[in-house]
Amino acid sequence: MQQVNCSISSQLTDAFPVCIASSAVMGLSFVLGVPGNLSVLRTLVQRLKENNFTIRLMLSLAISDLLNLLPLPMWIWALLHDWIFGSVSCKIISYIEYWCVYCSALCVTLMSVQRYMQVLHPQKWAKLGTRGENGLLCGIWILSGVLASYAPVQRDVGCDQYGFQYCYQHFKNKTEQVATLAFEVLLFVATFFLLVLFYFSLYKGVNESPFFSSNRTTKLVTRIVVAFLTFFILIPIANVLFIIAVLLNNQHMSKTADLSGVMARALAFLNSCVNPFLYTFSLRGQQRSNPVMESS
């Protein structure tokens, strides 16, 4: 196990409250999210025999959220003490975390595309068939793994600016740091744009059709957009602050962005708690209300 000698900085006073708050949020996410996702997983597995793509998509989402939550006790310990689990564990857990976050985001995005196509263009979607749908699910996991491939390369154990031994991103230079942060911001913007675009198009198409009721669709769109924006918006904001701080070589702004990033990542774990319930119960209620909108 890698040993790193770190000395606690006098700046710890500013960081400790953020570490405490982030640990509390992570603890809540773990306590509520793990059993919640396991319960949803059991329900979804029992419904796999329905050969319903929405069920398989939500199952994939629940698995990625569960895998994202399981290492939380290690992150909590590291925030309050030191990272004592070694460099290899740091790289593996970081890769799984990034992989699951990207997979979750792509699952949510594909769900918006799927609902749009099945409701407004059902014949085109039907041409995919079960094999095509399974190909999309596999493609999500593969693409997420590729997008997350930079995580184990950059993540390693070292001394952060507060003197803690921690598992964090190490950059060779400012160019690499700016490029990585900009990449993550662009991914968020693209995901959120597609999410809003397809659900807005769905709502507009349903609202203009005499065969559909838009009430539940409106609620579903609102919940999805608000939840995604609420839990993830701080991450790109912190990244943008980091980029500006790096370009301006502003240490104070860099410190602010760093603490914001810690809290933002903690809040993002809450999304893994609400995701399965949000989509499962919203779509279940939508199906009961509008049988014609059921997934094939």
CSV table of C-alpha atoms in Angstrom, one decimal:
chain,number,residue,atom,x,y,z
A,1,MET,CA,0.0,0.0,0.0
A,2,GLN,CA,1.3,3.4,-1.0
A,3,GLN,CA,2.4,5.6,1.9
A,4,VAL,CA,2.3,9.4,1.5
A,5,ASN,CA,3.6,11.7,4.2
A,6,CYS,CA,1.4,14.8,4.4
A,7,SER,CA,1.3,17.6,6.8
A,8,ILE,CA,-2.0,19.2,7.7
A,9,SER,CA,-2.3,22.8,6.4
A,10,SER,CA,-3.5,25.8,8.3
A,11,GLN,CA,-6.1,26.1,5.6
A,12,LEU,CA,-7.9,23.1,7.0
A,13,THR,CA,-10.2,25.4,9.0
A,14,ASP,CA,-11.9,26.5,5.8
A,15,ALA,CA,-12.1,23.1,4.3
A,16,PHE,CA,-13.3,21.0,7.3
A,17,PRO,CA,-16.9,22.3,7.4
A,18,VAL,CA,-17.3,21.5,3.7
A,19,CYS,CA,-15.8,18.0,4.3
A,20,ILE,CA,-18.3,17.4,7.2
A,21,ALA,CA,-21.3,18.6,5.1
A,22,SER,CA,-20.2,16.5,2.1
A,23,SER,CA,-19.7,13.4,4.3
A,24,ALA,CA,-23.2,13.9,5.8
A,25,VAL,CA,-24.7,14.1,2.3
A,26,MET,CA,-22.8,11.0,1.2
A,27,GLY,CA,-23.8,9.1,4.3
A,28,LEU,CA,-27.5,10.0,3.6
A,29,SER,CA,-27.1,8.9,0.0
A,30,PHE,CA,-25.6,5.6,1.0
A,31,VAL,CA,-28.2,4.8,3.7
A,32,LEU,CA,-31.2,5.7,1.5
A,33,GLY,CA,-29.8,4.9,-1.9
A,34,VAL,CA,-28.3,1.4,-1.5
A,35,PRO,CA,-31.4,-0.3,-0.1
A,36,GLY,CA,-33.6,1.8,-2.3
A,37,ASN,CA,-31.8,0.7,-5.5
A,38,LEU,CA,-31.7,-2.9,-4.3
A,39,SER,CA,-35.5,-2.8,-3.8
A,40,VAL,CA,-36.0,-1.3,-7.2
A,41,LEU,CA,-33.6,-3.8,-8.8
A,42,ARG,CA,-35.6,-6.7,-7.4
A,43,THR,CA,-38.8,-5.2,-8.7
A,44,LEU,CA,-37.3,-4.6,-12.2
A,45,VAL,CA,-35.7,-8.1,-12.4
A,46,GLN,CA,-39.1,-9.6,-11.7
A,47,ARG,CA,-40.6,-7.7,-14.6
A,48,LEU,CA,-37.9,-8.6,-17.1
A,49,LYS,CA,-40.1,-11.3,-18.5
A,50,GLU,CA,-42.3,-8.6,-19.9
A,51,ASN,CA,-39.7,-7.9,-22.6
A,52,ASN,CA,-40.1,-4.2,-22.0
A,53,PHE,CA,-37.2,-1.9,-23.1
A,54,THR,CA,-38.2,0.7,-20.6
A,55,ILE,CA,-37.8,-1.8,-17.8
A,56,ARG,CA,-34.4,-2.9,-19.1
A,57,LEU,CA,-33.3,0.7,-19.4
A,58,MET,CA,-34.3,1.5,-15.8
A,59,LEU,CA,-32.6,-1.7,-14.7
A,60,SER,CA,-29.4,-0.5,-16.3
A,61,LEU,CA,-29.9,2.9,-14.6
A,62,ALA,CA,-30.4,1.3,-11.2
A,63,ILE,CA,-27.3,-0.9,-11.5
A,64,SER,CA,-25.1,2.0,-12.4
A,65,ASP,CA,-26.6,4.1,-9.5
A,66,LEU,CA,-26.0,1.2,-7.1
A,67,LEU,CA,-22.4,0.7,-8.2
A,68,ASN,CA,-21.8,4.4,-7.8
A,69,LEU,CA,-23.1,4.4,-4.2
A,70,LEU,CA,-21.3,1.3,-2.9
A,71,PRO,CA,-17.9,2.9,-2.5
A,72,LEU,CA,-19.3,5.9,-0.5
A,73,PRO,CA,-18.0,4.7,2.9
A,74,MET,CA,-14.5,4.8,1.6
A,75,TRP,CA,-15.0,8.4,0.2
A,76,ILE,CA,-16.5,9.4,3.5
A,77,TRP,CA,-13.6,8.0,5.5
A,78,ALA,CA,-11.1,9.7,3.1
A,79,LEU,CA,-12.8,13.1,3.5
A,80,LEU,CA,-12.8,12.9,7.3
A,81,HIS,CA,-9.4,11.3,7.7
A,82,ASP,CA,-7.0,10.1,5.0
A,83,TRP,CA,-7.1,7.9,1.9
A,84,ILE,CA,-5.7,4.6,3.3
A,85,PHE,CA,-6.8,2.2,0.6
A,86,GLY,CA,-3.9,2.5,-1.7
A,87,SER,CA,-3.2,3.8,-5.2
A,88,VAL,CA,-4.8,0.8,-7.1
A,89,SER,CA,-8.0,1.1,-5.2
A,90,CYS,CA,-8.0,4.8,-5.9
A,91,LYS,CA,-7.8,4.2,-9.7
A,92,ILE,CA,-10.3,1.4,-9.8
A,93,ILE,CA,-13.0,3.1,-7.7
A,94,SER,CA,-12.5,6.4,-9.5
A,95,TYR,CA,-13.0,4.6,-12.8
A,96,ILE,CA,-16.1,2.8,-11.6
A,97,GLU,CA,-17.5,6.1,-10.3
A,98,TYR,CA,-16.9,8.0,-13.6
A,99,TRP,CA,-18.2,5.0,-15.6
A,100,CYS,CA,-21.4,4.8,-13.6
A,101,VAL,CA,-22.0,8.6,-13.7
A,102,TYR,CA,-21.6,8.6,-17.5
A,103,CYS,CA,-23.8,5.5,-17.8
A,104,SER,CA,-26.5,7.0,-15.7
A,105,ALA,CA,-26.5,10.2,-17.7
A,106,LEU,CA,-26.7,8.3,-21.0
A,107,CYS,CA,-29.5,6.1,-19.7
A,108,VAL,CA,-31.5,9.2,-18.8
A,109,THR,CA,-30.8,10.6,-22.2
A,110,LEU,CA,-31.7,7.4,-24.0
A,111,MET,CA,-34.9,7.3,-22.0
A,112,SER,CA,-35.9,10.7,-23.3
A,113,VAL,CA,-35.1,9.6,-26.9
A,114,GLN,CA,-37.0,6.3,-26.4
A,115,ARG,CA,-40.2,8.0,-25.0
A,116,TYR,CA,-40.1,10.5,-27.8
A,117,MET,CA,-39.8,7.8,-30.5
A,118,GLN,CA,-42.3,5.3,-29.0
A,119,VAL,CA,-45.0,7.9,-28.5
A,120,LEU,CA,-44.6,10.0,-31.6
A,121,HIS,CA,-42.8,7.6,-34.0
A,122,PRO,CA,-43.7,4.1,-32.8
A,123,GLN,CA,-43.3,2.4,-36.2
A,124,LYS,CA,-39.7,3.7,-36.5
A,125,TRP,CA,-38.8,2.6,-33.0
A,126,ALA,CA,-40.4,-0.9,-33.6
A,127,LYS,CA,-38.0,-1.5,-36.4
A,128,LEU,CA,-35.2,-1.7,-33.9
A,129,GLY,CA,-36.5,-4.9,-32.4
A,130,THR,CA,-35.2,-6.6,-29.2
A,131,ARG,CA,-31.8,-7.1,-30.7
A,132,GLY,CA,-31.5,-3.4,-31.6
A,133,GLU,CA,-32.7,-2.3,-28.1
A,134,ASN,CA,-30.2,-4.6,-26.4
A,135,GLY,CA,-27.5,-3.2,-28.7
A,136,LEU,CA,-28.3,0.3,-27.5
A,137,LEU,CA,-28.0,-0.8,-23.8
A,138,CYS,CA,-24.7,-2.5,-24.5
A,139,GLY,CA,-23.5,0.6,-26.4
A,140,ILE,CA,-24.3,2.8,-23.4
A,141,TRP,CA,-22.1,0.7,-21.1
A,142,ILE,CA,-19.3,0.5,-23.6
A,143,LEU,CA,-19.4,4.2,-24.5
A,144,SER,CA,-19.5,5.1,-20.8
A,145,GLY,CA,-16.5,3.0,-20.2
A,146,VAL,CA,-14.6,4.7,-23.0
A,147,LEU,CA,-15.6,8.2,-21.8
A,148,ALA,CA,-14.4,7.3,-18.3
A,149,SER,CA,-11.1,5.9,-19.4
A,150,TYR,CA,-9.1,9.0,-18.4
A,151,ALA,CA,-10.1,8.7,-14.7
A,152,PRO,CA,-7.7,5.9,-13.7
A,153,VAL,CA,-4.9,7.6,-15.6
A,154,GLN,CA,-5.3,10.9,-13.8
A,155,ARG,CA,-6.4,9.7,-10.4
A,156,ASP,CA,-3.8,8.8,-7.8
A,157,VAL,CA,-3.1,9.1,-4.1
A,158,GLY,CA,-1.2,12.3,-3.0
A,159,CYS,CA,-1.3,15.2,-0.7
A,160,ASP,CA,-4.0,17.8,-1.4
A,161,GLN,CA,-3.6,21.5,-0.7
A,162,TYR,CA,-5.0,21.0,2.8
A,163,GLY,CA,-2.4,18.4,3.7
A,164,PHE,CA,-4.7,15.4,3.5
A,165,GLN,CA,-3.7,12.1,1.8
A,166,TYR,CA,-6.4,11.8,-0.8
A,167,CYS,CA,-7.3,10.1,-4.0
A,168,TYR,CA,-7.7,13.0,-6.5
A,169,GLN,CA,-6.9,14.1,-10.1
A,170,HIS,CA,-3.2,14.8,-10.9
A,171,PHE,CA,-2.6,16.8,-14.0
A,172,LYS,CA,0.7,17.1,-15.8
A,173,ASN,CA,0.2,20.7,-16.8
A,174,LYS,CA,-2.5,23.4,-17.1
A,175,THR,CA,-3.4,22.4,-20.6
A,176,GLU,CA,-4.4,18.9,-19.5
A,177,GLN,CA,-6.3,20.3,-16.6
A,178,VAL,CA,-8.3,22.8,-18.7
A,179,ALA,CA,-8.9,20.2,-21.4
A,180,THR,CA,-10.3,17.6,-18.9
A,181,LEU,CA,-12.5,20.1,-17.1
A,182,ALA,CA,-13.8,21.5,-20.4
A,183,PHE,CA,-14.5,17.9,-21.6
A,184,GLU,CA,-16.7,17.3,-18.5
A,185,VAL,CA,-18.5,20.6,-18.9
A,186,LEU,CA,-19.3,19.8,-22.6
A,187,LEU,CA,-20.6,16.4,-21.7
A,188,PHE,CA,-23.0,17.9,-19.2
A,189,VAL,CA,-24.2,20.5,-21.6
A,190,ALA,CA,-24.7,18.0,-24.4
A,191,THR,CA,-26.6,15.6,-22.1
A,192,PHE,CA,-28.8,18.3,-20.6
A,193,PHE,CA,-29.5,19.8,-24.1
A,194,LEU,CA,-30.6,16.4,-25.5
A,195,LEU,CA,-32.6,15.6,-22.4
A,196,VAL,CA,-34.6,18.9,-22.6
A,197,LEU,CA,-34.9,18.8,-26.4
A,198,PHE,CA,-36.5,15.4,-26.7
A,199,TYR,CA,-38.8,15.8,-23.7
A,200,PHE,CA,-39.8,19.2,-24.9
A,201,SER,CA,-40.5,17.7,-28.3
A,202,LEU,CA,-42.4,14.9,-26.7
A,203,TYR,CA,-44.5,17.3,-24.6
A,204,LYS,CA,-45.2,19.5,-27.6
A,205,GLY,CA,-46.2,16.5,-29.8
A,206,VAL,CA,-48.4,15.0,-27.1
A,207,ASN,CA,-50.0,18.4,-26.3
A,208,GLU,CA,-50.9,18.9,-29.9
A,209,SER,CA,-52.4,15.4,-30.3
A,210,PRO,CA,-56.1,14.8,-29.3
A,211,PHE,CA,-55.2,11.2,-28.4
A,212,PHE,CA,-52.9,11.9,-25.5
A,213,SER,CA,-53.3,13.7,-22.2
A,214,SER,CA,-50.3,16.1,-21.4
A,215,ASN,CA,-50.8,16.4,-17.7
A,216,ARG,CA,-48.7,13.5,-16.5
A,217,THR,CA,-46.2,14.1,-19.3
A,218,THR,CA,-45.7,17.7,-18.1
A,219,LYS,CA,-45.1,16.4,-14.5
A,220,LEU,CA,-42.7,13.8,-15.8
A,221,VAL,CA,-40.7,16.3,-17.9
A,222,THR,CA,-40.5,18.7,-15.0
A,223,ARG,CA,-39.3,16.1,-12.5
A,224,ILE,CA,-36.6,14.8,-14.8
A,225,VAL,CA,-35.3,18.2,-15.8
A,226,VAL,CA,-35.4,19.6,-12.3
A,227,ALA,CA,-33.8,16.6,-10.7
A,228,PHE,CA,-31.0,16.3,-13.2
A,229,LEU,CA,-30.3,20.1,-13.1
A,230,THR,CA,-30.5,20.3,-9.3
A,231,PHE,CA,-28.1,17.5,-8.6
A,232,PHE,CA,-25.5,18.1,-11.4
A,233,ILE,CA,-25.5,21.8,-12.1
A,234,LEU,CA,-22.8,22.6,-9.4
A,235,ILE,CA,-20.3,20.2,-11.1
A,236,PRO,CA,-20.0,22.1,-14.4
A,237,ILE,CA,-20.1,25.4,-12.4
A,238,ALA,CA,-17.2,24.3,-10.3
A,239,ASN,CA,-15.3,23.1,-13.4
A,240,VAL,CA,-15.8,26.5,-15.1
A,241,LEU,CA,-14.5,28.2,-12.0
A,242,PHE,CA,-11.5,25.9,-12.0
A,243,ILE,CA,-10.8,26.7,-15.7
A,244,ILE,CA,-11.0,30.4,-15.0
A,245,ALA,CA,-8.8,30.0,-11.9
A,246,VAL,CA,-6.2,28.0,-13.9
A,247,LEU,CA,-6.1,30.5,-16.8
A,248,LEU,CA,-5.8,33.5,-14.4
A,249,ASN,CA,-3.5,31.6,-12.0
A,250,ASN,CA,-5.9,32.7,-9.2
A,251,GLN,CA,-5.2,30.6,-6.1
A,252,HIS,CA,-8.2,32.0,-4.1
A,253,MET,CA,-10.6,31.2,-6.9
A,254,SER,CA,-9.0,27.8,-7.3
A,255,LYS,CA,-9.6,27.0,-3.6
A,256,THR,CA,-13.2,28.1,-3.9
A,257,ALA,CA,-13.7,26.0,-7.0
A,258,ASP,CA,-12.1,23.0,-5.2
A,259,LEU,CA,-14.4,23.2,-2.2
A,260,SER,CA,-17.4,23.8,-4.5
A,261,GLY,CA,-16.4,20.7,-6.4
A,262,VAL,CA,-16.3,18.6,-3.3
A,263,MET,CA,-19.8,19.6,-2.3
A,264,ALA,CA,-21.0,19.3,-5.9
A,265,ARG,CA,-19.8,15.7,-6.2
A,266,ALA,CA,-21.5,14.9,-2.9
A,267,LEU,CA,-24.8,16.3,-4.1
A,268,ALA,CA,-24.5,14.3,-7.3
A,269,PHE,CA,-24.7,11.1,-5.3
A,270,LEU,CA,-28.2,12.1,-4.2
A,271,ASN,CA,-29.3,11.7,-7.8
A,272,SER,CA,-28.4,8.0,-7.6
A,273,CYS,CA,-30.9,7.8,-4.7
A,274,VAL,CA,-33.9,9.4,-6.5
A,275,ASN,CA,-33.3,8.2,-10.1
A,276,PRO,CA,-34.8,4.7,-9.8
A,277,PHE,CA,-37.9,5.9,-7.9
A,278,LEU,CA,-38.3,9.0,-10.2
A,279,TYR,CA,-38.4,7.0,-13.4
A,280,THR,CA,-40.0,3.8,-12.2
A,281,PHE,CA,-43.0,5.4,-10.5
A,282,SER,CA,-43.4,8.3,-13.0
A,283,LEU,CA,-43.5,5.9,-15.9
A,284,ARG,CA,-45.7,3.4,-14.0
A,285,GLY,CA,-48.2,6.2,-13.3
A,286,GLN,CA,-48.0,7.4,-16.9
A,287,GLN,CA,-48.7,3.9,-18.2
A,288,ARG,CA,-51.8,3.5,-15.9
A,289,SER,CA,-53.1,6.9,-17.0
A,290,ASN,CA,-52.3,6.5,-20.7
A,291,PRO,CA,-52.2,2.8,-21.8
A,292,VAL,CA,-51.5,3.8,-25.4
A,293,MET,CA,-48.2,5.3,-24.2
A,294,GLU,CA,-46.9,2.0,-22.8
A,295,SER,CA,-43.6,0.7,-23.9
A,296,SER,CA,-43.4,-2.1,-26.3
